[in-house]
PDB file of C-alpha atoms in Angstrom:
ATOM      1  CA  MET M 203      23.658 -17.259   2.221  1.00 75.00           C
ATOM      2  CA  LYS M 204      23.811 -20.497   2.372  1.00 71.00           C
ATOM      3  CA  PHE M 205      25.536 -21.492  -1.206  1.00 73.00           C
ATOM      4  CA  THR M 206      28.273 -19.623   0.420  1.00 79.00           C
ATOM      5  CA  SER M 207      30.180 -21.347   3.143  1.00 77.00           C
ATOM      6  CA  GLN M 208      33.344 -19.540   3.456  1.00 81.00           C
ATOM      7  CA  GLY M 209      33.774 -15.787   1.502  1.00 86.00           C
ATOM      8  CA  ASN M 210      31.711 -13.732   1.632  1.00 89.00           C
ATOM      9  CA  ILE M 211      28.374 -11.298   0.269  1.00 91.00           C
ATOM     10  CA  GLU M 212      28.713  -8.637  -1.577  1.00 93.00           C
ATOM     11  CA  VAL M 213      25.850  -6.007  -2.270  1.00 95.00           C
ATOM     12  CA  TYR M 214      26.223  -3.106  -4.507  1.00 96.00           C
ATOM     13  CA  LEU M 215      23.429  -0.788  -5.684  1.00 96.00           C
ATOM     14  CA  SER M 216      23.476   1.665  -7.817  1.00 95.00           C
ATOM     15  CA  GLU M 217      21.122   4.315  -9.997  1.00 93.00           C
ATOM     16  CA  LYS M 218      20.648   5.850 -12.938  1.00 92.00           C
ATOM     17  CA  VAL M 219      18.079   9.194 -12.645  1.00 88.00           C
ATOM     18  CA  GLY M 220      17.021   9.823 -16.754  1.00 83.00           C
ATOM     19  CA  VAL M 221      13.666  12.052 -16.684  1.00 80.00           C
ATOM     20  CA  GLU M 222      10.089   9.956 -15.649  1.00 79.00           C
ATOM     21  CA  LYS M 223      12.334   6.188 -14.742  1.00 87.00           C
ATOM     22  CA  ASN M 224      15.119   5.789 -13.041  1.00 92.00           C
ATOM     23  CA  THR M 225      17.134   3.006 -13.098  1.00 94.00           C
ATOM     24  CA  LEU M 226      18.178   0.479 -10.310  1.00 95.00           C
ATOM     25  CA  THR M 227      21.223  -1.981 -10.425  1.00 96.00           C
ATOM     26  CA  ILE M 228      21.224  -4.307  -7.698  1.00 96.00           C
ATOM     27  CA  ARG M 229      24.244  -6.295  -7.813  1.00 96.00           C
ATOM     28  CA  VAL M 230      24.469  -9.467  -5.473  1.00 94.00           C
ATOM     29  CA  LYS M 231      28.029 -11.283  -5.826  1.00 93.00           C
ATOM     30  CA  ASP M 232      29.124 -14.297  -3.680  1.00 92.00           C
ATOM     31  CA  THR M 233      32.540 -16.678  -3.133  1.00 90.00           C
ATOM     32  CA  GLY M 234      29.824 -20.039  -2.779  1.00 86.00           C
ATOM     33  CA  ILE M 235      29.821 -23.390  -5.069  1.00 84.00           C
ATOM     34  CA  GLY M 236      29.501 -21.819  -7.924  1.00 86.00           C
ATOM     35  CA  ILE M 237      26.319 -22.425 -11.157  1.00 87.00           C
ATOM     36  CA  ALA M 238      27.934 -24.287 -14.049  1.00 86.00           C
ATOM     37  CA  PRO M 239      27.162 -23.212 -17.446  1.00 86.00           C
ATOM     38  CA  GLU M 240      24.619 -25.939 -18.977  1.00 83.00           C
ATOM     39  CA  ALA M 241      22.749 -25.394 -16.130  1.00 84.00           C
ATOM     40  CA  GLN M 242      22.686 -21.032 -15.575  1.00 83.00           C
ATOM     41  CA  ALA M 243      19.595 -21.078 -18.208  1.00 77.00           C
ATOM     42  CA  ARG M 244      17.403 -23.552 -16.343  1.00 82.00           C
ATOM     43  CA  ILE M 245      18.155 -21.743 -13.297  1.00 85.00           C
ATOM     44  CA  PHE M 246      15.529 -19.069 -13.644  1.00 86.00           C
ATOM     45  CA  LYS M 247      12.487 -21.341 -14.736  1.00 83.00           C
ATOM     46  CA  PRO M 248      10.034 -22.312 -12.277  1.00 79.00           C
ATOM     47  CA  PHE M 249      10.999 -25.842 -10.147  1.00 67.00           C
ATOM     48  CA  GLU M 250      15.036 -25.619 -11.166  1.00 59.00           C
ATOM     49  CA  GLN M 251      17.706 -26.578  -9.788  1.00 56.00           C
ATOM     50  CA  ALA M 252      21.396 -26.734 -10.603  1.00 51.00           C
ATOM     51  CA  GLU M 253      21.729 -29.928  -9.688  1.00 52.00           C
ATOM     52  CA  SER M 254      19.568 -32.304  -7.927  1.00 52.00           C
ATOM     53  CA  SER M 255      21.907 -32.876  -4.960  1.00 50.00           C
ATOM     54  CA  THR M 256      21.602 -28.751  -4.537  1.00 50.00           C
ATOM     55  CA  THR M 257      18.490 -30.143  -3.202  1.00 46.00           C
ATOM     56  CA  ARG M 258      19.317 -32.160  -0.805  1.00 44.00           C
ATOM     57  CA  ARG M 259      22.543 -30.399   0.606  1.00 49.00           C
ATOM     58  CA  PHE M 260      20.652 -27.171   0.242  1.00 48.00           C
ATOM     59  CA  GLY M 261      16.726 -28.000   0.576  1.00 48.00           C
ATOM     60  CA  GLY M 262      14.192 -24.797  -1.558  1.00 52.00           C
ATOM     61  CA  THR M 263      12.057 -25.376  -4.214  1.00 54.00           C
ATOM     62  CA  GLY M 264      13.747 -23.942  -7.319  1.00 68.00           C
ATOM     63  CA  LEU M 265      10.938 -20.899  -7.029  1.00 80.00           C
ATOM     64  CA  GLY M 266      13.222 -18.355  -6.111  1.00 83.00           C
ATOM     65  CA  LEU M 267      15.198 -16.969  -9.139  1.00 87.00           C
ATOM     66  CA  ALA M 268      11.845 -17.663 -11.110  1.00 88.00           C
ATOM     67  CA  ILE M 269       9.900 -15.210  -8.250  1.00 91.00           C
ATOM     68  CA  VAL M 270      12.745 -12.276  -9.293  1.00 92.00           C
ATOM     69  CA  LYS M 271      12.909 -12.754 -12.784  1.00 92.00           C
ATOM     70  CA  GLU M 272       9.196 -12.474 -13.202  1.00 93.00           C
ATOM     71  CA  ILE M 273       9.166  -9.176 -10.675  1.00 94.00           C
ATOM     72  CA  ALA M 274      12.413  -7.474 -12.549  1.00 94.00           C
ATOM     73  CA  LEU M 275      11.057  -8.081 -16.017  1.00 95.00           C
ATOM     74  CA  VAL M 276       7.126  -6.986 -14.876  1.00 95.00           C
ATOM     75  CA  MET M 277       9.304  -3.646 -13.210  1.00 94.00           C
ATOM     76  CA  GLY M 278      10.923  -3.328 -16.966  1.00 93.00           C
ATOM     77  CA  GLY M 279      13.811  -4.674 -15.670  1.00 94.00           C
ATOM     78  CA  ASP M 280      15.625  -7.584 -15.428  1.00 95.00           C
ATOM     79  CA  ILE M 281      18.905 -10.054 -14.323  1.00 94.00           C
ATOM     80  CA  LYS M 282      22.086 -11.183 -15.219  1.00 94.00           C
ATOM     81  CA  LEU M 283      23.844 -14.025 -14.015  1.00 93.00           C
ATOM     82  CA  THR M 284      28.104 -14.312 -13.864  1.00 92.00           C
ATOM     83  CA  SER M 285      29.176 -17.631 -13.028  1.00 91.00           C
ATOM     84  CA  GLN M 286      31.783 -20.100 -12.301  1.00 89.00           C
ATOM     85  CA  GLU M 287      32.247 -23.089 -10.289  1.00 88.00           C
ATOM     86  CA  GLY M 288      34.134 -23.840  -7.215  1.00 86.00           C
ATOM     87  CA  ILE M 289      34.546 -19.608  -7.359  1.00 89.00           C
ATOM     88  CA  GLY M 290      30.693 -18.139  -6.931  1.00 90.00           C
ATOM     89  CA  SER M 291      28.181 -16.322  -8.697  1.00 91.00           C
ATOM     90  CA  GLU M 292      27.150 -12.639  -9.224  1.00 94.00           C
ATOM     91  CA  PHE M 293      23.508 -11.874  -9.756  1.00 94.00           C
ATOM     92  CA  GLU M 294      22.585  -8.223 -11.883  1.00 96.00           C
ATOM     93  CA  VAL M 295      19.427  -7.332 -11.162  1.00 96.00           C
ATOM     94  CA  THR M 296      17.240  -3.974 -12.858  1.00 95.00           C
ATOM     95  CA  VAL M 297      14.457  -2.180 -11.861  1.00 95.00           C
ATOM     96  CA  ARG M 298      12.763   0.120 -13.402  1.00 94.00           C
ATOM     97  CA  LEU M 299      11.022   2.887 -10.813  1.00 92.00           C
ATOM     98  CA  ALA M 300       8.978   5.747 -11.563  1.00 87.00           C
ATOM     99  CA  SER M 301      10.387   9.338 -11.015  1.00 80.00           C
ATOM    100  CA  CYS M 302       9.307  10.736  -7.033  1.00 78.00           C
ATOM    101  CA  LYS M 303       9.492  13.671  -4.862  1.00 81.00           C
ATOM    102  CA  PRO M 304      11.644  13.690  -1.662  1.00 81.00           C
ATOM    103  CA  LYS M 305       8.208  12.590   1.586  1.00 82.00           C
ATOM    104  CA  PRO M 306       9.356  13.527   4.950  1.00 81.00           C
ATOM    105  CA  LEU M 307      10.085  10.166   6.838  1.00 73.00           C
ATOM    106  CA  ASP M 308       8.205   8.234   9.832  1.00 68.00           C
ATOM    107  CA  VAL M 309       9.340   8.554  12.721  1.00 65.00           C
ATOM    108  CA  HIS M 310       8.666   6.035  15.426  1.00 58.00           C
ATOM    109  CA  ILE M 311       8.302   6.943  18.893  1.00 64.00           C
ATOM    110  CA  GLU M 312      10.225   3.976  21.398  1.00 63.00           C
ATOM    111  CA  ARG M 313       9.263   4.868  24.738  1.00 68.00           C
ATOM    112  CA  ASN M 314      10.379   2.373  27.547  1.00 68.00           C
ATOM    113  CA  LEU M 315       9.377   2.413  30.749  1.00 84.00           C
ATOM    114  CA  ASP M 316      11.025  -0.415  33.458  1.00 90.00           C
ATOM    115  CA  TYR M 317       9.406  -3.769  32.856  1.00 94.00           C
ATOM    116  CA  ARG M 318      11.428  -4.366  36.512  1.00 93.00           C
ATOM    117  CA  GLY M 319       9.696  -7.302  38.400  1.00 92.00           C
ATOM    118  CA  LEU M 320       6.282  -7.325  36.841  1.00 96.00           C
ATOM    119  CA  LYS M 321       4.724 -10.455  35.776  1.00 97.00           C
ATOM    120  CA  ALA M 322       3.470 -11.519  32.201  1.00 97.00           C
ATOM    121  CA  LEU M 323       1.589 -14.824  31.710  1.00 98.00           C
ATOM    122  CA  ILE M 324       1.459 -16.300  28.543  1.00 97.00           C
ATOM    123  CA  VAL M 325      -1.570 -18.293  27.924  1.00 97.00           C
ATOM    124  CA  GLU M 326      -0.162 -19.795  24.129  1.00 95.00           C
ATOM    125  CA  ASP M 327      -0.080 -23.720  23.273  1.00 92.00           C
ATOM    126  CA  ASN M 328       2.082 -23.587  20.461  1.00 91.00           C
ATOM    127  CA  ARG M 329       5.746 -23.515  22.588  1.00 91.00           C
ATOM    128  CA  THR M 330       7.628 -21.947  19.433  1.00 90.00           C
ATOM    129  CA  ASN M 331       5.365 -18.883  19.563  1.00 90.00           C
ATOM    130  CA  THR M 332       6.115 -19.251  23.826  1.00 94.00           C
ATOM    131  CA  ILE M 333       9.799 -18.902  23.688  1.00 93.00           C
ATOM    132  CA  ILE M 334       9.254 -16.384  21.699  1.00 91.00           C
ATOM    133  CA  ILE M 335       7.343 -14.090  23.215  1.00 93.00           C
ATOM    134  CA  GLU M 336       8.691 -15.063  26.851  1.00 94.00           C
ATOM    135  CA  THR M 337      11.861 -13.138  24.473  1.00 92.00           C
ATOM    136  CA  PHE M 338      10.533 -10.460  24.362  1.00 90.00           C
ATOM    137  CA  MET M 339       9.354  -9.565  28.095  1.00 95.00           C
ATOM    138  CA  LYS M 340      12.404 -11.274  29.304  1.00 95.00           C
ATOM    139  CA  ARG M 341      14.632  -8.558  26.779  1.00 92.00           C
ATOM    140  CA  LYS M 342      11.811  -5.502  28.704  1.00 92.00           C
ATOM    141  CA  GLY M 343      12.445  -7.118  32.466  1.00 94.00           C
ATOM    142  CA  PHE M 344       9.570  -8.741  32.789  1.00 97.00           C
ATOM    143  CA  ILE M 345       8.613 -12.420  35.085  1.00 97.00           C
ATOM    144  CA  THR M 346       7.186 -14.639  32.698  1.00 97.00           C
ATOM    145  CA  TYR M 347       4.642 -17.587  33.152  1.00 97.00           C
ATOM    146  CA  SER M 348       3.157 -19.943  30.448  1.00 97.00           C
ATOM    147  CA  VAL M 349       0.891 -21.763  30.211  1.00 97.00           C
ATOM    148  CA  VAL M 350      -1.470 -23.687  27.263  1.00 95.00           C
ATOM    149  CA  ASN M 351      -4.833 -23.161  27.158  1.00 95.00           C
ATOM    150  CA  GLY M 352      -7.085 -20.928  28.071  1.00 95.00           C
ATOM    151  CA  GLU M 353      -8.048 -23.622  31.458  1.00 96.00           C
ATOM    152  CA  GLU M 354      -4.640 -23.822  33.422  1.00 97.00           C
ATOM    153  CA  ALA M 355      -4.734 -19.867  32.426  1.00 97.00           C
ATOM    154  CA  LEU M 356      -7.674 -19.489  34.978  1.00 97.00           C
ATOM    155  CA  LYS M 357      -6.615 -21.616  37.249  1.00 97.00           C
ATOM    156  CA  ALA M 358      -3.037 -19.538  37.396  1.00 97.00           C
ATOM    157  CA  VAL M 359      -4.963 -16.108  37.714  1.00 97.00           C
ATOM    158  CA  ALA M 360      -6.588 -17.392  40.886  1.00 96.00           C
ATOM    159  CA  THR M 361      -3.827 -18.260  42.563  1.00 95.00           C
ATOM    160  CA  GLN M 362      -2.057 -15.748  41.546  1.00 95.00           C
ATOM    161  CA  SER M 363      -1.013 -11.931  40.801  1.00 95.00           C
ATOM    162  CA  TYR M 364       0.325 -10.950  37.477  1.00 97.00           C
ATOM    163  CA  ASP M 365       0.738  -7.329  35.635  1.00 97.00           C
ATOM    164  CA  LEU M 366      -0.026  -8.714  32.380  1.00 98.00           C
ATOM    165  CA  ILE M 367      -2.095 -12.081  31.379  1.00 98.00           C
ATOM    166  CA  LEU M 368      -1.038 -12.874  27.123  1.00 97.00           C
ATOM    167  CA  MET M 369      -3.732 -14.734  25.678  1.00 97.00           C
ATOM    168  CA  ASP M 370      -3.631 -16.787  22.688  1.00 94.00           C
ATOM    169  CA  ASN M 371      -6.846 -17.209  20.997  1.00 91.00           C
ATOM    170  CA  HIS M 372      -6.909 -20.720  18.856  1.00 90.00           C
ATOM    171  CA  MET M 373      -6.636 -23.461  21.508  1.00 92.00           C
ATOM    172  CA  PRO M 374      -7.380 -26.621  22.965  1.00 91.00           C
ATOM    173  CA  VAL M 375      -9.763 -27.657  26.054  1.00 92.00           C
ATOM    174  CA  MET M 376     -10.973 -23.825  26.168  1.00 94.00           C
ATOM    175  CA  ASP M 377     -10.228 -21.158  23.870  1.00 93.00           C
ATOM    176  CA  GLY M 378      -9.026 -16.944  25.209  1.00 94.00           C
ATOM    177  CA  VAL M 379     -12.782 -15.703  24.256  1.00 95.00           C
ATOM    178  CA  GLU M 380     -13.892 -18.291  27.024  1.00 96.00           C
ATOM    179  CA  ALA M 381     -10.381 -17.339  29.542  1.00 97.00           C
ATOM    180  CA  ILE M 382     -10.751 -13.881  29.072  1.00 97.00           C
ATOM    181  CA  ALA M 383     -14.716 -13.617  29.998  1.00 97.00           C
ATOM    182  CA  GLY M 384     -13.832 -15.794  32.815  1.00 97.00           C
ATOM    183  CA  ILE M 385     -11.057 -13.989  34.350  1.00 97.00           C
ATOM    184  CA  ARG M 386     -13.360 -10.811  33.691  1.00 97.00           C
ATOM    185  CA  ASN M 387     -15.868 -12.659  36.558  1.00 96.00           C
ATOM    186  CA  MET M 388     -14.037 -13.572  38.857  1.00 96.00           C
ATOM    187  CA  PRO M 389     -14.688 -11.985  42.323  1.00 94.00           C
ATOM    188  CA  GLY M 390     -11.487 -10.236  42.915  1.00 93.00           C
ATOM    189  CA  LYS M 391      -8.811  -7.381  41.604  1.00 94.00           C
ATOM    190  CA  GLU M 392      -7.347  -9.682  39.517  1.00 95.00           C
ATOM    191  CA  LYS M 393     -10.863  -9.359  37.156  1.00 96.00           C
ATOM    192  CA  ASP M 394      -8.788  -5.785  36.295  1.00 96.00           C
ATOM    193  CA  THR M 395      -4.833  -7.428  35.411  1.00 97.00           C
ATOM    194  CA  LEU M 396      -4.316  -6.006  32.011  1.00 98.00           C
ATOM    195  CA  ILE M 397      -4.853  -8.614  29.243  1.00 98.00           C
ATOM    196  CA  PHE M 398      -3.586  -8.336  25.226  1.00 97.00           C
ATOM    197  CA  GLY M 399      -5.025 -10.115  23.831  1.00 96.00           C
ATOM    198  CA  CYS M 400      -2.941 -12.656  21.096  1.00 93.00           C
ATOM    199  CA  THR M 401      -3.923 -14.328  17.612  1.00 90.00           C
ATOM    200  CA  ALA M 402      -2.734 -14.219  13.994  1.00 86.00           C
ATOM    201  CA  ASP M 403      -6.369 -14.371  12.917  1.00 81.00           C
ATOM    202  CA  VAL M 404      -6.754 -11.705  10.468  1.00 70.00           C
ATOM    203  CA  PHE M 405     -10.790 -11.422  10.318  1.00 79.00           C
ATOM    204  CA  LYS M 406     -11.886  -8.889  12.589  1.00 84.00           C
ATOM    205  CA  GLU M 407     -14.946 -10.988  14.084  1.00 88.00           C
ATOM    206  CA  THR M 408     -12.659 -12.426  15.566  1.00 87.00           C
ATOM    207  CA  ARG M 409     -10.836  -9.769  17.141  1.00 89.00           C
ATOM    208  CA  GLU M 410     -14.087  -8.343  18.314  1.00 92.00           C
ATOM    209  CA  ARG M 411     -14.591 -11.471  19.868  1.00 93.00           C
ATOM    210  CA  MET M 412     -12.133 -10.731  22.258  1.00 95.00           C
ATOM    211  CA  MET M 413     -12.161  -7.428  23.003  1.00 95.00           C
ATOM    212  CA  GLY M 414     -15.615  -8.468  23.699  1.00 96.00           C
ATOM    213  CA  ALA M 415     -15.082 -10.114  25.901  1.00 96.00           C
ATOM    214  CA  GLY M 416     -12.641  -8.258  28.050  1.00 96.00           C
ATOM    215  CA  ALA M 417      -9.631  -7.752  26.076  1.00 97.00           C
ATOM    216  CA  ASP M 418      -8.298  -4.113  26.473  1.00 97.00           C
ATOM    217  CA  PHE M 419      -5.488  -4.590  23.142  1.00 96.00           C
ATOM    218  CA  ILE M 420      -5.068  -7.022  20.426  1.00 95.00           C
ATOM    219  CA  VAL M 421      -1.371  -7.503  19.030  1.00 93.00           C
ATOM    220  CA  GLY M 422      -1.307  -9.306  15.267  1.00 90.00           C
ATOM    221  CA  LYS M 423       1.108 -12.225  15.202  1.00 88.00           C
ATOM    222  CA  PRO M 424       4.148 -12.821  14.573  1.00 87.00           C
ATOM    223  CA  ILE M 425       4.134 -10.007  16.988  1.00 88.00           C
ATOM    224  CA  ASP M 426       5.680  -6.886  16.242  1.00 88.00           C
ATOM    225  CA  GLU M 427       7.629  -5.604  19.101  1.00 85.00           C
ATOM    226  CA  ARG M 428       8.067  -2.079  18.924  1.00 87.00           C
ATOM    227  CA  ILE M 429       3.603  -2.228  18.156  1.00 89.00           C
ATOM    228  CA  LEU M 430       3.418  -4.101  21.661  1.00 91.00           C
ATOM    229  CA  ASP M 431       6.255  -1.175  22.736  1.00 90.00           C
ATOM    230  CA  ASP M 432       3.609   1.391  22.673  1.00 90.00           C
ATOM    231  CA  ALA M 433       0.250  -1.100  23.567  1.00 93.00           C
ATOM    232  CA  LEU M 434       2.238  -1.541  27.098  1.00 94.00           C
ATOM    233  CA  TYR M 435       3.159   2.406  26.898  1.00 92.00           C
ATOM    234  CA  GLN M 436      -0.034   3.349  26.037  1.00 92.00           C
ATOM    235  CA  PHE M 437      -2.144   0.669  29.544  1.00 95.00           C
ATOM    236  CA  ALA M 438       0.765   1.590  32.028  1.00 93.00           C
ATOM    237  CA  ASN M 439      -1.574   3.704  34.551  1.00 93.00           C
ATOM    238  CA  LYS M 440      -3.993  -0.466  33.977  1.00 95.00           C
ATOM    239  CA  LEU M 441      -0.265  -1.951  33.584  1.00 95.00           C
ATOM    240  CA  PHE M 442       1.630  -1.464  37.206  1.00 94.00           C
ATOM    241  CA  GLN M 443      -1.647  -0.684  39.208  1.00 93.00           C
ATOM    242  CA  PHE M 444      -1.383  -4.122  41.301  1.00 90.00           C
ATOM    243  CA  SER M 445       3.150  -2.791  41.240  1.00 85.00           C
ATOM    244  CA  GLY M 446       2.641  -0.018  43.431  1.00 77.00           C
ATOM    245  CA  ARG M 447       5.017   2.425  40.990  1.00 72.00           C
ATOM    246  CA  LYS M 448       3.297   4.785  38.857  1.00 63.00           C
ATOM    247  CA  GLY M 449       2.649   4.050  34.746  1.00 54.00           C
ATOM    248  CA  SER M 450       4.503   7.083  33.772  1.00 45.00           C
ATOM    249  CA  ASN M 451       7.366   6.975  35.585  1.00 48.00           C
ATOM    250  CA  VAL M 452       9.327   6.876  32.183  1.00 45.00           C
ATOM    251  CA  THR M 453      13.472   6.053  32.460  1.00 40.00           C
ATOM    252  CA  SER M 454      13.944   5.960  29.146  1.00 36.00           C
ATOM    253  CA  LEU M 455      12.095   7.772  25.506  1.00 35.00           C
ATOM    254  CA  GLY M 456      14.104   7.281  21.883  1.00 34.00           C
ATOM    255  CA  VAL M 457      13.668   7.969  18.816  1.00 32.00           C
ATOM    256  CA  SER M 458      14.611   6.178  16.005  1.00 32.00           C
ATOM    257  CA  LYS M 459      13.398   6.739  12.365  1.00 28.00           C
TER     258      LYS M 459
END
């Protein structure tokens, strides 16, 4: 994409069926800058690009094509290049795949409730992550608020009612585990607020600590919106407890494959 400022990019897939293995061919054709003949042999080598100006202009490490070639070779195939400067390039990748019987597709049930007007507190010290989560939640109808650490979260919860708290784990001043425990120890109804722990930590112990502190559910980062939707549906009764609406009020139900 980055080498094609004008024109188009075309992708073609074809399959040749064999007795035990099928050959999949993937062709990617662009109308980009093209590659000089003397550079075509070396671009499949690690940390090599067509010329030094390519790195300055487009970035990259020169690893992409080398990795593709290694994968193709391991899968019993190869990669070929046809290119002309100023006209464009075409890469053809072939891989051999074992034949298998068709299997039923996994069906994902999209459960969308009416979240309009519900308040979500995002506790996250990374601004980029906050923007992403805010985008998810606002698109669903939530009114969002954000703070950057657990201490600020405790102050926010003490002064205003929220329907949902999305709590990061690693934060300065006060982390997510301590903040969740603090909320659960509050004297009023705020102690029962629905809390989703959000963490990129893959260690089981981290998730167990957040659940042990009182989190209702753990959402991994980067956040998968489908998992978030399922969790909101699963905990609908607790989500709507302060709004006066019943969590079972499903406004739309769709099935996607």
